[in-house]
C-alpha atoms as one frame of an Amber mdcrd trajectory, in Angstrom:
protein
   0.000   0.000   0.000   1.508   3.254  -1.100   0.984   6.140   1.238   0.066
   9.489  -0.249   2.847  12.092  -0.460   1.588  15.533   0.538   1.695  18.143
  -2.191   4.377  20.806  -2.066   3.442  23.680   0.165   2.394  26.896  -1.577
   2.132  30.375  -0.032  -1.260  31.259   1.238  -3.109  34.497   0.410  -2.403
  35.762   3.920   1.402  35.272   3.442   1.432  37.189   0.196  -0.418  40.070
   1.850   2.115  40.249   4.681   4.988  40.308   2.208   3.406  43.204   0.264
   2.830  45.165   3.448   6.489  44.804   4.522   7.766  45.834   1.067   5.417
  48.812   1.016   6.606  49.937   4.432  10.219  49.772   3.286   9.481  51.893
   0.212   7.601  54.426   2.293  10.551  54.595   4.696  13.002  55.326   1.892
  10.708  57.975   0.396  10.172  59.590   3.777  13.934  59.760   4.385  14.578
  61.247   0.944  11.836  63.855   1.322  13.117  64.810   4.774  16.645  65.205
   3.382  15.429  67.502   0.597  13.361  69.494   3.072  16.362  70.030   5.374
  18.658  70.946   2.483  16.048  73.335   1.070  16.186  75.500   4.197  19.985
  75.622   4.320  22.138  78.303   2.723  23.854  77.028  -0.441  27.495  76.109
   0.055  29.653  78.131  -2.354  32.009  76.159  -4.569  35.716  76.971  -4.442
  36.919  79.179  -7.338  38.476  77.352 -10.245  41.213  79.962 -10.538  42.393
  82.977  -8.612  40.811  86.055 -10.103  43.361  88.443  -8.613  46.997  87.478
  -8.205  48.878  89.115  -5.391  51.558  91.326  -6.887  53.414  94.419  -5.755
  52.305  97.790  -7.069  54.766  99.979  -8.967  56.038 102.955  -7.012  56.683
 106.486  -8.163  60.319 107.427  -8.621  61.915 108.927  -5.533  65.153 108.816
  -3.575  63.979 105.612  -1.866  62.725 103.784  -4.973  64.667 101.272  -7.043
  64.455  99.936 -10.590  62.602  96.922  -9.189  60.035  98.955  -7.240  59.359
 101.237 -10.215  58.879  98.275 -12.566  57.386  95.879 -10.027  55.552  93.674
 -12.534  58.457  93.249 -14.948  60.283  90.725 -12.769  59.628  87.069 -12.073
  60.353  85.476  -8.705  62.949  83.255 -10.366  64.892  86.384 -11.306  65.883
  86.884  -7.686  67.549  83.481  -7.595  69.564  84.201 -10.753  70.768  87.569
  -9.453  72.024  85.884  -6.292  74.366  83.794  -8.448  76.178  86.854  -9.770
  79.783  87.294  -8.753  80.188  89.863  -5.992  81.701  93.171  -7.035  85.252
  93.237  -5.638  86.130  95.688  -2.908  87.455  99.008  -4.150  85.749  98.691
  -7.535  83.271 101.269  -8.810  79.906  99.520  -9.180  77.830 100.585 -12.161
  75.058  98.019 -11.819  74.340  94.634 -10.249  71.014  92.820 -10.294  68.150
  91.703 -12.510  67.941  93.049 -16.056  64.639  93.132 -17.998  65.012  91.428
 -21.360  64.113  94.499 -23.413  66.570  96.756 -21.594  69.291  94.125 -21.891
  68.695  93.867 -25.634  68.920  97.645 -25.982  72.312  97.749 -24.260  73.779
  94.493 -25.539  72.912  94.402 -29.235  73.699  96.862 -32.006  70.284  96.109
 -33.478  67.911  96.069 -30.511  64.978  94.659 -32.476  66.922  91.715 -33.904
  68.565  91.045 -30.555  65.277  91.012 -28.688  63.760  88.746 -31.328  66.674
  86.338 -31.003  66.343  86.178 -27.217  62.615  85.533 -27.467  63.215  82.859
 -30.104  65.700  81.141 -27.791  63.092  81.395 -24.984  65.136  83.391 -22.519
  63.641  83.268 -19.044  65.618  85.765 -16.985  68.798  87.827 -17.117  71.085
  89.155 -14.390  73.976  91.552 -14.961  76.868  93.107 -13.049  79.144  95.894
 -14.262  82.052  97.579 -12.515  85.293  99.428 -13.204  88.700  99.174 -11.580
  91.184 102.092 -11.449  89.406 103.745 -14.394  91.254 101.350 -16.687  89.667
  97.928 -16.423  85.967  97.476 -17.081  84.144  94.241 -16.300  80.672  93.123
 -17.355  79.092  89.788 -16.392  75.794  88.637 -17.836  73.909  85.507 -16.760
  71.157  84.411 -19.122  68.798  81.626 -18.072  66.668  79.941 -20.721  63.656
  77.652 -20.480  65.745  74.707 -21.665  69.258  73.754 -22.721  68.448  74.167
 -26.401  67.881  77.878 -25.884  71.149  78.243 -23.980  73.008  76.367 -26.697
  71.437  78.579 -29.360  72.682  81.739 -27.644  76.165  80.279 -27.137  76.389
  79.169 -30.771  75.395  82.636 -31.951  78.207  84.259 -29.973  80.763  81.752
 -31.245  79.639  82.511 -34.791  80.342  86.257 -34.771  83.223  86.624 -32.282
  85.962  85.464 -34.734  84.968  88.129 -37.296  87.067  91.240 -37.866  84.472
  93.510 -36.260  84.865  91.661 -32.953  87.818  89.574 -31.691  89.265  88.869
 -35.113  90.500  85.394 -34.162  89.203  81.881 -33.462  89.852  82.168 -29.736
  90.770  79.327 -27.407  89.310  76.920 -24.874  88.420  78.069 -21.385  90.641
  76.258 -18.850  88.683  73.495 -17.149  85.698  73.758 -19.529  84.977  71.245
 -22.346  85.366  72.774 -25.810  81.667  72.419 -26.626  80.660  74.334 -23.498
  82.906  77.384 -23.532  85.249  79.630 -25.463  87.516  82.605 -24.796  88.624
  85.431 -27.112  91.117  88.267 -26.752  90.903  91.023 -29.367  93.657  90.680
 -31.931  94.291  94.419 -31.774  93.139  97.446 -29.836  90.411  99.709 -31.152
  91.597 103.284 -31.252  90.003 106.544 -32.305  91.541 110.012 -32.391  91.405
 111.658 -28.970  90.702 108.402 -27.105  92.805 105.810 -25.331  93.259 102.489
 -27.152  90.492 100.113 -26.093  91.037  96.375 -26.113  88.680  93.697 -24.939
  88.435  90.030 -24.078  85.435  87.809 -23.604  84.562  84.359 -22.333  81.257
  82.568 -22.864  80.456  79.397 -20.929  77.263  77.333 -20.910  76.176  75.269
 -17.943  72.805  73.564 -18.189  70.193  76.157 -19.164  72.379  79.106 -18.081
  74.933  80.943 -20.223  77.444  83.246 -18.600  79.228  85.931 -20.576  82.225
  87.664 -18.981  83.690  90.703 -20.747  86.933  92.354 -19.691  88.072  95.609
 -21.297  91.106  97.847 -20.794  91.405 101.429 -22.040  95.179 101.290 -22.317
  95.221  98.482 -24.854  96.516  95.900 -22.372  94.637  92.730 -21.478  95.468
  90.465 -18.552  94.121  87.143 -19.782  94.782  85.526 -16.428  92.521  88.110
 -14.763  89.720  87.185 -17.161  90.209  83.452 -16.549  90.104  84.057 -12.793
  86.797  85.926 -13.127  85.359  83.085 -15.198  86.499  80.513 -12.658  84.951
  82.392  -9.736  81.682  82.956 -11.584  81.485  79.262 -12.504  81.846  78.381
  -8.823  78.828  80.571  -8.037  76.757  78.645 -10.583
């Protein structure tokens, strides 16, 4: 005799109703929480978003010229903070020398003093992507005149371009008039030194003779010029200046 196997249990109508009531309560709870959150947020002051960029950059204001003002304070917005670091690398003016200038040099003013053709010179510096320039000039015993220029570029290619340009025109008759020589302790590709083949003399003036060394280190080019208004050049003095300036870099 085979006993009957009870049929599989199925949910009753009452069970389904309880399940629907629980689910409905859960939905109502979520909706109530969401509505409450919106209601609270609605009464709050909106939180301002942070600015995407600073609308006003803090910068010094130019000052009127007076006994207390300087070239930097008059032209406050023509300098970059990195310029200060480059100027600090300049060789100190020796004691007893007459200082003409020492500090940062705006690119346009440097071009006006350095190049015969200011426009072409400025265009060349911009093309090489010069970043900042620092200069120092002094005289010793009214006979020797020294000028040091440090030019920092955005990359080494710019520095190399400036150095190559100098090496191209220095051997010509209008300048040194010779191929020059290596700077002691500097690889040939990174520096050169020239002493004028002859003094430049005009009626009524002392004979003027110059020497120059150009050395590149990284993205900085240093140019050291040494001139004497008696037609005599101490090459060792120039080499010593170059050596000391290289140590500062």
